[in-house]
Coordinates of C-alpha atoms in Angstrom, one line a residue:
Chain A
M1 CA 50.2 -6.0 -60.4
K2 CA 52.3 -6.9 -57.4
L3 CA 55.1 -5.0 -56.2
Y4 CA 57.9 -6.6 -54.0
S5 CA 59.2 -3.6 -52.0
Y6 CA 61.2 -2.6 -49.0
F7 CA 59.6 0.7 -47.4
R8 CA 63.0 2.3 -47.2
S9 CA 64.4 1.2 -50.5
S10 CA 64.9 4.3 -52.9
A11 CA 64.4 2.1 -55.9
S12 CA 61.2 0.7 -54.5
Y13 CA 60.0 4.3 -53.7
R14 CA 60.5 5.4 -57.2
V15 CA 58.3 2.7 -58.6
R16 CA 55.6 3.3 -55.9
I17 CA 55.4 6.8 -57.0
A18 CA 55.1 5.9 -60.7
L19 CA 52.2 3.4 -59.9
N20 CA 50.4 6.2 -57.9
L21 CA 50.8 8.8 -60.5
K22 CA 49.6 6.5 -63.2
S23 CA 46.6 5.4 -60.7
L24 CA 47.7 1.7 -61.0
P25 CA 46.3 -0.4 -58.1
Y26 CA 48.8 -2.9 -56.9
E27 CA 49.3 -5.6 -54.2
Y28 CA 52.2 -4.7 -52.0
A29 CA 54.6 -7.6 -51.0
A30 CA 57.3 -6.6 -48.1
V31 CA 60.9 -7.9 -48.5
H32 CA 62.8 -6.8 -45.5
L33 CA 66.4 -6.0 -46.4
L34 CA 67.7 -6.4 -42.8
R35 CA 65.7 -9.2 -41.4
G36 CA 67.1 -12.9 -41.4
G37 CA 70.2 -11.7 -43.3
G38 CA 68.1 -10.1 -45.9
E39 CA 65.0 -11.4 -47.1
Q40 CA 65.8 -10.4 -50.7
L41 CA 68.4 -13.2 -50.6
S42 CA 66.0 -15.8 -49.4
A43 CA 65.1 -18.8 -51.5
D44 CA 61.5 -17.8 -51.7
Y45 CA 62.2 -14.4 -53.0
R46 CA 65.0 -15.6 -55.3
R47 CA 62.3 -17.7 -57.0
I48 CA 60.7 -14.3 -57.9
C49 CA 63.8 -12.4 -58.5
P50 CA 67.1 -14.5 -59.0
D51 CA 69.2 -11.3 -58.6
G52 CA 68.1 -10.8 -54.8
V53 CA 67.3 -7.1 -55.2
V54 CA 64.2 -5.0 -54.7
P55 CA 62.0 -3.9 -56.3
S56 CA 60.4 -6.6 -58.4
L57 CA 57.2 -5.7 -60.4
V58 CA 54.9 -8.6 -61.5
D59 CA 52.6 -7.9 -64.3
G60 CA 50.7 -11.0 -65.4
E61 CA 53.5 -13.4 -66.7
A62 CA 56.2 -10.7 -66.7
V63 CA 58.6 -10.3 -63.7
L64 CA 60.4 -6.9 -64.2
Q65 CA 63.4 -5.6 -62.3
Q66 CA 65.4 -2.4 -62.1
S67 CA 63.4 0.6 -61.0
L68 CA 64.0 2.8 -64.0
A69 CA 63.2 -0.1 -66.5
I70 CA 60.1 -0.7 -64.7
I71 CA 59.1 3.0 -64.9
E72 CA 59.8 2.9 -68.8
Y73 CA 57.6 -0.2 -68.9
L74 CA 54.7 1.6 -67.0
E75 CA 55.3 4.5 -69.4
E76 CA 54.9 2.3 -72.4
T77 CA 52.1 0.3 -71.2
H78 CA 50.1 3.1 -69.3
P79 CA 51.1 6.3 -71.0
N80 CA 48.8 8.5 -69.2
P81 CA 49.8 10.7 -67.3
P82 CA 53.1 10.8 -69.1
L83 CA 56.3 10.7 -66.9
L84 CA 58.5 11.7 -69.8
P85 CA 58.3 14.9 -72.0
D86 CA 57.2 15.3 -75.6
T87 CA 60.4 15.7 -77.6
A88 CA 63.6 13.4 -77.6
V89 CA 65.9 16.1 -76.5
D90 CA 63.7 16.9 -73.4
R91 CA 63.2 13.2 -72.8
A92 CA 67.1 12.8 -72.8
Y93 CA 67.3 15.6 -70.3
V94 CA 64.6 14.1 -67.9
R95 CA 66.1 10.6 -68.2
A96 CA 69.8 12.1 -67.7
I97 CA 68.7 13.7 -64.5
A98 CA 67.0 10.3 -63.3
L99 CA 70.3 8.4 -64.2
Q100 CA 72.5 10.9 -62.6
I101 CA 70.9 10.1 -59.4
A102 CA 70.5 6.4 -60.1
C103 CA 73.9 5.8 -61.3
E104 CA 76.0 8.5 -59.5
I105 CA 74.6 9.1 -56.2
H106 CA 72.4 6.2 -55.1
P107 CA 74.8 3.2 -55.9
L108 CA 77.3 4.6 -53.7
N109 CA 75.0 5.1 -50.8
N110 CA 73.0 2.0 -50.6
L111 CA 72.9 -0.4 -47.8
R112 CA 75.3 -3.1 -49.1
V113 CA 77.9 -0.6 -50.0
L114 CA 77.9 1.1 -46.5
K115 CA 77.9 -2.4 -44.9
Y116 CA 81.0 -3.3 -47.1
L117 CA 82.8 -0.3 -45.9
K118 CA 82.2 -1.0 -42.3
H119 CA 82.6 -4.8 -42.2
E120 CA 85.1 -5.4 -44.9
L121 CA 87.0 -2.3 -45.0
G122 CA 86.8 -1.5 -41.3
V123 CA 85.9 2.1 -41.9
S124 CA 84.7 4.1 -38.8
D125 CA 81.2 5.3 -38.6
E126 CA 82.5 8.8 -39.0
A127 CA 84.3 8.0 -42.2
K128 CA 81.3 6.0 -43.6
D129 CA 78.9 9.1 -42.9
A130 CA 81.7 11.4 -44.7
W131 CA 81.7 8.9 -47.6
Y132 CA 77.8 9.3 -47.7
K133 CA 77.7 13.0 -47.4
H134 CA 80.5 13.2 -50.2
W135 CA 78.8 11.5 -52.9
L136 CA 75.5 13.0 -52.0
D137 CA 76.9 16.5 -52.0
N138 CA 78.9 15.8 -55.2
G139 CA 75.7 14.8 -57.0
F140 CA 73.4 17.4 -55.6
A141 CA 75.7 20.2 -56.3
V142 CA 75.8 19.2 -59.9
L143 CA 72.0 18.9 -59.9
E144 CA 71.3 22.0 -58.0
A145 CA 73.4 24.2 -60.4
R146 CA 71.6 22.6 -63.3
L147 CA 68.1 22.9 -62.0
A148 CA 68.8 26.5 -60.8
S149 CA 69.9 27.5 -64.3
D150 CA 67.7 25.4 -66.8
S151 CA 64.7 27.3 -68.1
R152 CA 62.9 23.8 -68.2
T153 CA 62.7 23.9 -64.4
G154 CA 59.3 24.5 -63.0
S155 CA 57.8 23.5 -59.9
F156 CA 59.0 20.0 -60.7
V157 CA 62.3 19.0 -62.3
Y158 CA 61.0 19.5 -65.8
G159 CA 57.8 22.0 -65.9
D160 CA 55.0 21.8 -63.5
T161 CA 54.0 18.2 -63.6
P162 CA 56.2 15.1 -62.3
T163 CA 58.4 13.3 -64.6
M164 CA 60.8 10.3 -64.2
A165 CA 63.5 12.7 -62.9
D166 CA 61.2 13.6 -59.8
L167 CA 60.6 9.9 -59.2
A168 CA 64.5 9.6 -58.8
L169 CA 65.0 12.9 -57.0
V170 CA 62.4 12.6 -54.3
P171 CA 63.5 9.3 -52.7
Q172 CA 67.3 10.5 -52.8
V173 CA 66.2 13.5 -50.9
F174 CA 64.3 11.4 -48.3
N175 CA 67.4 9.3 -48.0
A176 CA 69.6 12.4 -47.4
L177 CA 67.3 13.7 -44.7
R178 CA 67.4 10.4 -43.1
F179 CA 71.2 10.7 -43.0
K180 CA 70.8 14.3 -41.7
V181 CA 72.6 15.9 -44.8
D182 CA 72.2 19.8 -44.8
L183 CA 70.0 20.6 -47.8
Q184 CA 70.5 24.4 -47.4
P185 CA 73.0 24.4 -50.3
Y186 CA 70.3 23.0 -52.5
P187 CA 67.4 25.3 -52.4
T188 CA 65.8 24.2 -55.8
I189 CA 66.1 20.7 -54.9
Q190 CA 64.5 21.3 -51.4
R191 CA 61.7 23.4 -53.1
I192 CA 60.9 20.6 -55.6
Y193 CA 60.8 18.0 -52.8
D194 CA 58.5 20.3 -50.9
E195 CA 56.3 20.6 -53.8
A196 CA 56.1 16.8 -54.4
M197 CA 55.2 16.3 -50.6
R198 CA 52.0 18.2 -51.2
H199 CA 51.0 15.7 -53.9
D200 CA 49.1 12.6 -52.8
A201 CA 50.9 10.2 -55.2
F202 CA 54.1 11.0 -53.6
V203 CA 52.9 11.1 -49.9
R204 CA 51.2 7.7 -50.3
A205 CA 54.4 6.3 -51.9
S206 CA 56.7 7.5 -49.0
P207 CA 58.3 5.1 -46.7
E208 CA 56.4 5.8 -43.5
Q209 CA 53.1 5.0 -45.3
Q210 CA 54.1 1.5 -46.5
P211 CA 52.7 -1.5 -44.6
D212 CA 56.1 -2.6 -43.6
A213 CA 57.3 0.8 -42.2
E214 CA 58.9 0.5 -38.9
Chain B
M1 CA 77.4 15.2 -84.0
K2 CA 80.4 15.6 -81.7
L3 CA 81.1 13.1 -78.8
Y4 CA 83.2 14.3 -75.9
S5 CA 84.8 11.0 -74.8
Y6 CA 87.7 9.3 -72.9
F7 CA 89.1 6.2 -74.7
R8 CA 88.9 4.1 -71.5
S9 CA 85.5 5.5 -70.1
S10 CA 83.0 2.7 -70.0
A11 CA 80.0 5.1 -70.3
S12 CA 81.8 6.7 -73.5
Y13 CA 82.6 3.3 -74.9
R14 CA 78.8 2.5 -74.7
V15 CA 77.8 5.5 -76.6
R16 CA 80.6 5.1 -79.3
I17 CA 79.2 1.5 -79.9
A18 CA 75.7 2.9 -80.3
L19 CA 76.8 5.5 -82.9
N20 CA 78.6 2.9 -84.8
L21 CA 75.9 0.4 -85.0
K22 CA 73.6 3.2 -86.3
S23 CA 76.2 4.2 -88.8
L24 CA 76.1 7.8 -87.5
P25 CA 79.5 9.6 -88.3
Y26 CA 80.7 11.9 -85.3
E27 CA 83.5 14.0 -84.5
Y28 CA 85.7 12.8 -81.6
A29 CA 86.6 15.2 -78.9
A30 CA 89.0 13.8 -76.4
V31 CA 88.6 14.6 -72.7
H32 CA 91.5 13.2 -70.6
L33 CA 90.3 12.0 -67.2
L34 CA 93.7 11.9 -65.4
R35 CA 95.7 14.6 -67.1
G36 CA 95.8 18.1 -65.2
G37 CA 93.7 16.9 -62.4
G38 CA 91.0 15.7 -65.0
E39 CA 90.1 17.7 -68.0
Q40 CA 86.6 16.9 -67.4
L41 CA 86.7 19.4 -64.6
S42 CA 88.3 22.2 -66.7
A43 CA 86.5 25.5 -67.3
D44 CA 86.6 24.7 -71.0
Y45 CA 84.7 21.5 -70.6
R46 CA 82.4 22.7 -68.0
R47 CA 81.0 25.1 -70.4
I48 CA 79.9 21.9 -72.6
C49 CA 79.1 19.9 -69.6
P50 CA 78.7 21.7 -66.2
D51 CA 78.6 18.2 -64.5
G52 CA 82.1 17.6 -65.5
V53 CA 81.5 14.0 -66.6
V54 CA 82.0 12.1 -69.9
P55 CA 80.5 11.4 -72.4
S56 CA 78.6 14.4 -73.8
L57 CA 77.0 14.2 -77.1
V58 CA 76.4 17.4 -79.0
D59 CA 73.7 17.1 -81.6
G60 CA 72.8 20.6 -83.3
E61 CA 71.8 22.8 -80.2
A62 CA 71.4 19.8 -77.9
V63 CA 74.0 18.9 -75.6
L64 CA 73.1 15.4 -74.0
Q65 CA 74.6 13.7 -70.9
Q66 CA 74.3 10.2 -69.3
S67 CA 75.3 7.4 -71.7
L68 CA 72.0 5.5 -71.3
A69 CA 70.0 8.7 -71.9
I70 CA 72.1 9.3 -74.9
I71 CA 71.6 5.8 -76.2
E72 CA 67.6 6.2 -75.7
Y73 CA 67.9 9.5 -77.7
L74 CA 69.8 7.8 -80.5
E75 CA 67.1 5.0 -80.6
E76 CA 64.4 7.5 -80.7
T77 CA 66.1 9.9 -83.5
H78 CA 67.7 7.1 -85.3
P79 CA 65.6 3.9 -84.8
N80 CA 67.6 1.7 -87.5
P81 CA 68.9 -0.8 -86.6
P82 CA 67.0 -1.0 -83.3
L83 CA 68.8 -1.3 -80.0
L84 CA 65.7 -2.3 -78.2
P85 CA 63.3 -5.3 -78.7
D86 CA 59.8 -5.1 -80.0
T87 CA 57.6 -5.6 -77.0
A88 CA 57.5 -3.5 -73.8
V89 CA 58.2 -6.6 -71.7
D90 CA 61.4 -7.4 -73.7
R91 CA 62.3 -3.8 -73.7
A92 CA 62.1 -3.9 -69.9
Y93 CA 64.3 -7.0 -69.8
V94 CA 67.1 -5.6 -72.0
R95 CA 67.0 -2.1 -70.0
A96 CA 67.1 -4.0 -66.9
I97 CA 70.3 -5.6 -67.9
A98 CA 71.9 -2.4 -69.0
L99 CA 70.9 -0.8 -65.8
Q100 CA 72.1 -3.6 -63.6
I101 CA 75.5 -2.9 -65.2
A102 CA 75.4 0.8 -65.2
C103 CA 73.8 1.3 -61.6
E104 CA 75.1 -1.8 -59.8
I105 CA 78.5 -2.6 -61.1
H106 CA 80.0 0.4 -63.0
P107 CA 79.4 3.1 -60.3
L108 CA 81.5 1.1 -57.7
N109 CA 84.3 0.6 -59.9
N110 CA 84.9 4.0 -61.6
L111 CA 87.9 6.1 -61.3
R112 CA 86.9 8.8 -58.8
V113 CA 85.5 5.9 -56.4
L114 CA 88.8 4.0 -56.5
K115 CA 90.6 7.3 -56.0
Y116 CA 88.3 8.0 -53.0
L117 CA 89.1 4.7 -51.4
K118 CA 92.8 5.1 -51.8
H119 CA 93.3 8.8 -50.9
E120 CA 90.5 9.6 -48.4
L121 CA 90.0 6.2 -46.8
G122 CA 93.7 5.1 -47.0
V123 CA 92.7 1.7 -48.2
S124 CA 95.5 -0.5 -49.4
D125 CA 96.0 -1.4 -53.2
E126 CA 95.1 -5.0 -52.2
A127 CA 91.9 -4.1 -50.5
K128 CA 91.0 -1.7 -53.4
D129 CA 91.5 -4.5 -55.8
A130 CA 89.4 -6.8 -53.6
W131 CA 86.7 -4.0 -53.7
Y132 CA 86.8 -4.0 -57.4
K133 CA 86.6 -7.6 -57.7
H134 CA 83.9 -7.9 -55.1
W135 CA 81.2 -5.8 -56.9
L136 CA 82.2 -7.1 -60.3
D137 CA 81.8 -10.7 -59.2
N138 CA 78.7 -9.8 -57.4
G139 CA 77.2 -8.3 -60.4
F140 CA 78.4 -10.7 -63.1
A141 CA 77.4 -13.8 -61.0
V142 CA 73.8 -12.5 -61.1
L143 CA 74.1 -11.6 -64.9
E144 CA 75.6 -15.0 -65.8
A145 CA 72.9 -16.9 -64.0
R146 CA 70.2 -14.8 -65.8
L147 CA 71.9 -15.0 -69.2
A148 CA 72.6 -18.9 -68.9
S149 CA 68.9 -19.6 -68.2
D150 CA 66.9 -17.1 -70.2
S151 CA 65.6 -18.4 -73.4
R152 CA 66.1 -14.9 -74.9
T153 CA 69.8 -15.2 -74.8
G154 CA 71.2 -15.7 -78.3
S155 CA 74.8 -15.0 -79.6
F156 CA 74.0 -11.5 -77.9
V157 CA 72.3 -10.8 -74.6
Y158 CA 68.9 -10.7 -76.3
G159 CA 68.7 -12.8 -79.5
D160 CA 71.3 -12.5 -82.3
T161 CA 71.7 -8.9 -82.8
P162 CA 73.0 -6.4 -80.4
T163 CA 70.9 -4.3 -78.0
M164 CA 71.5 -1.7 -75.3
A165 CA 72.2 -4.5 -72.9
D166 CA 75.3 -5.5 -75.0
L167 CA 76.3 -1.8 -75.1
A168 CA 76.6 -2.0 -71.4
L169 CA 78.0 -5.5 -71.1
V170 CA 81.0 -5.2 -73.4
P171 CA 82.7 -2.0 -71.9
Q172 CA 82.2 -3.7 -68.4
V173 CA 84.0 -6.9 -69.6
F174 CA 86.7 -4.8 -71.2
N175 CA 87.1 -3.1 -67.6
A176 CA 87.1 -6.4 -65.9
L177 CA 89.9 -7.8 -68.2
R178 CA 91.9 -4.7 -67.6
F179 CA 91.7 -5.3 -63.9
K180 CA 92.6 -8.9 -64.3
V181 CA 89.3 -10.4 -63.2
D182 CA 89.1 -14.1 -63.9
L183 CA 86.1 -14.5 -66.4
Q184 CA 86.0 -18.3 -66.2
P185 CA 83.0 -18.4 -64.0
Y186 CA 81.1 -16.4 -66.6
P187 CA 81.1 -18.4 -69.8
T188 CA 78.1 -16.8 -71.2
I189 CA 79.3 -13.3 -70.5
Q190 CA 82.6 -14.4 -72.1
R191 CA 80.9 -15.9 -75.1
I192 CA 78.9 -12.7 -75.9
Y193 CA 82.0 -10.5 -75.5
D194 CA 83.8 -12.7 -77.9
E195 CA 80.9 -12.6 -80.3
A196 CA 80.8 -8.7 -80.1
M197 CA 84.4 -8.5 -80.8
R198 CA 83.9 -10.0 -84.1
H199 CA 81.7 -7.1 -85.3
D200 CA 83.2 -4.0 -86.8
A201 CA 81.0 -1.5 -84.7
F202 CA 82.3 -2.9 -81.4
V203 CA 85.8 -3.3 -82.6
R204 CA 86.1 0.5 -83.9
A205 CA 84.5 1.6 -80.5
S206 CA 87.1 -0.2 -78.4
P207 CA 89.3 2.0 -76.2
E208 CA 92.6 1.0 -78.1
Q209 CA 91.0 2.3 -81.3
Q210 CA 90.4 5.7 -80.1
P211 CA 92.4 8.8 -81.2
D212 CA 93.3 9.4 -77.4
A213 CA 94.4 5.8 -76.6
E214 CA 97.8 5.5 -74.8

């Protein structure tokens, strides 16, 4: 398999964790989101991924996009270790947490949106940082309340082994730390992040460990 | 089953289509997103859904959130008719299209984001409309190119029966039409929307058919 990835991309990071947890070796192809107006928009990369987004996973003839769709694919084609629970209700719970992060926090905080705020709307750096923090805090407050009260929470989001929800959570925490968001109001989130960072599959997937890290 | 829904919520609309396609009867509980500062944030609704978002689906003891997680749950518990294809690669394709809409278009255009632009950032109505149109056009351009060129496109996104991808697409088109976005550059998207609107399951799920429609 070959993964087109950018070291700091949260969506790429999710897939790297999944590949590591499932012990699937892969070739790393760096796509620099800032260099040359964004290599993801280059003609070369658009031949792989017309959408011009990372990550893309190439598996034989198949070229797959969208991190959560890729993770579901890996789960179906390489079921062990599982990244989803055994029951439909619990799978829905884990998927809902992954989607809350992927649909309600991350899209508002990614690079192209922050760029639009700055360049098209002329928003100050201060207001841009407040925007970032607003959506992050909104989402993390909801998530912290849920994780702190749900009996399914263990050393990871669901029990004591990583699921798809942790694959979404850990990159979002990394991102928040990079933007200097105070995590003190989110002790359960912080604890799960710290736990994940003791696991080799998460450490090897982290941005600073990638070949294109700066 | 009981669905907490707002007639105009795209995410609620997705789940309503899924329930109709699978011929699952359900009780409709309206949650008004604008009335009283947003009924989704009320103490009553927060007892059902602490996150304060719609939709929520109650099935026996289970309370489920996040439209795509709910649709996966319905697919697992009521597999017929299927809303995902037979092969892992094609399931990834359909999920990726649903996620492209749910993660890259819809989060930037939903009510609370448009409100933040207006009230917190003091953006003009004109700039707010341009923001809406920018992310919609960005996402639809990518999707149109894909649908127009992929051999899997039929009368629906994937072949000639509806999948999870159509459940994401149709509400997004409804939303775009409401914001008076010109769909002429997107003939394949328009054609699929028109096809869907000839099907009872889609028509009965549409906002204007809901008990809380205004």
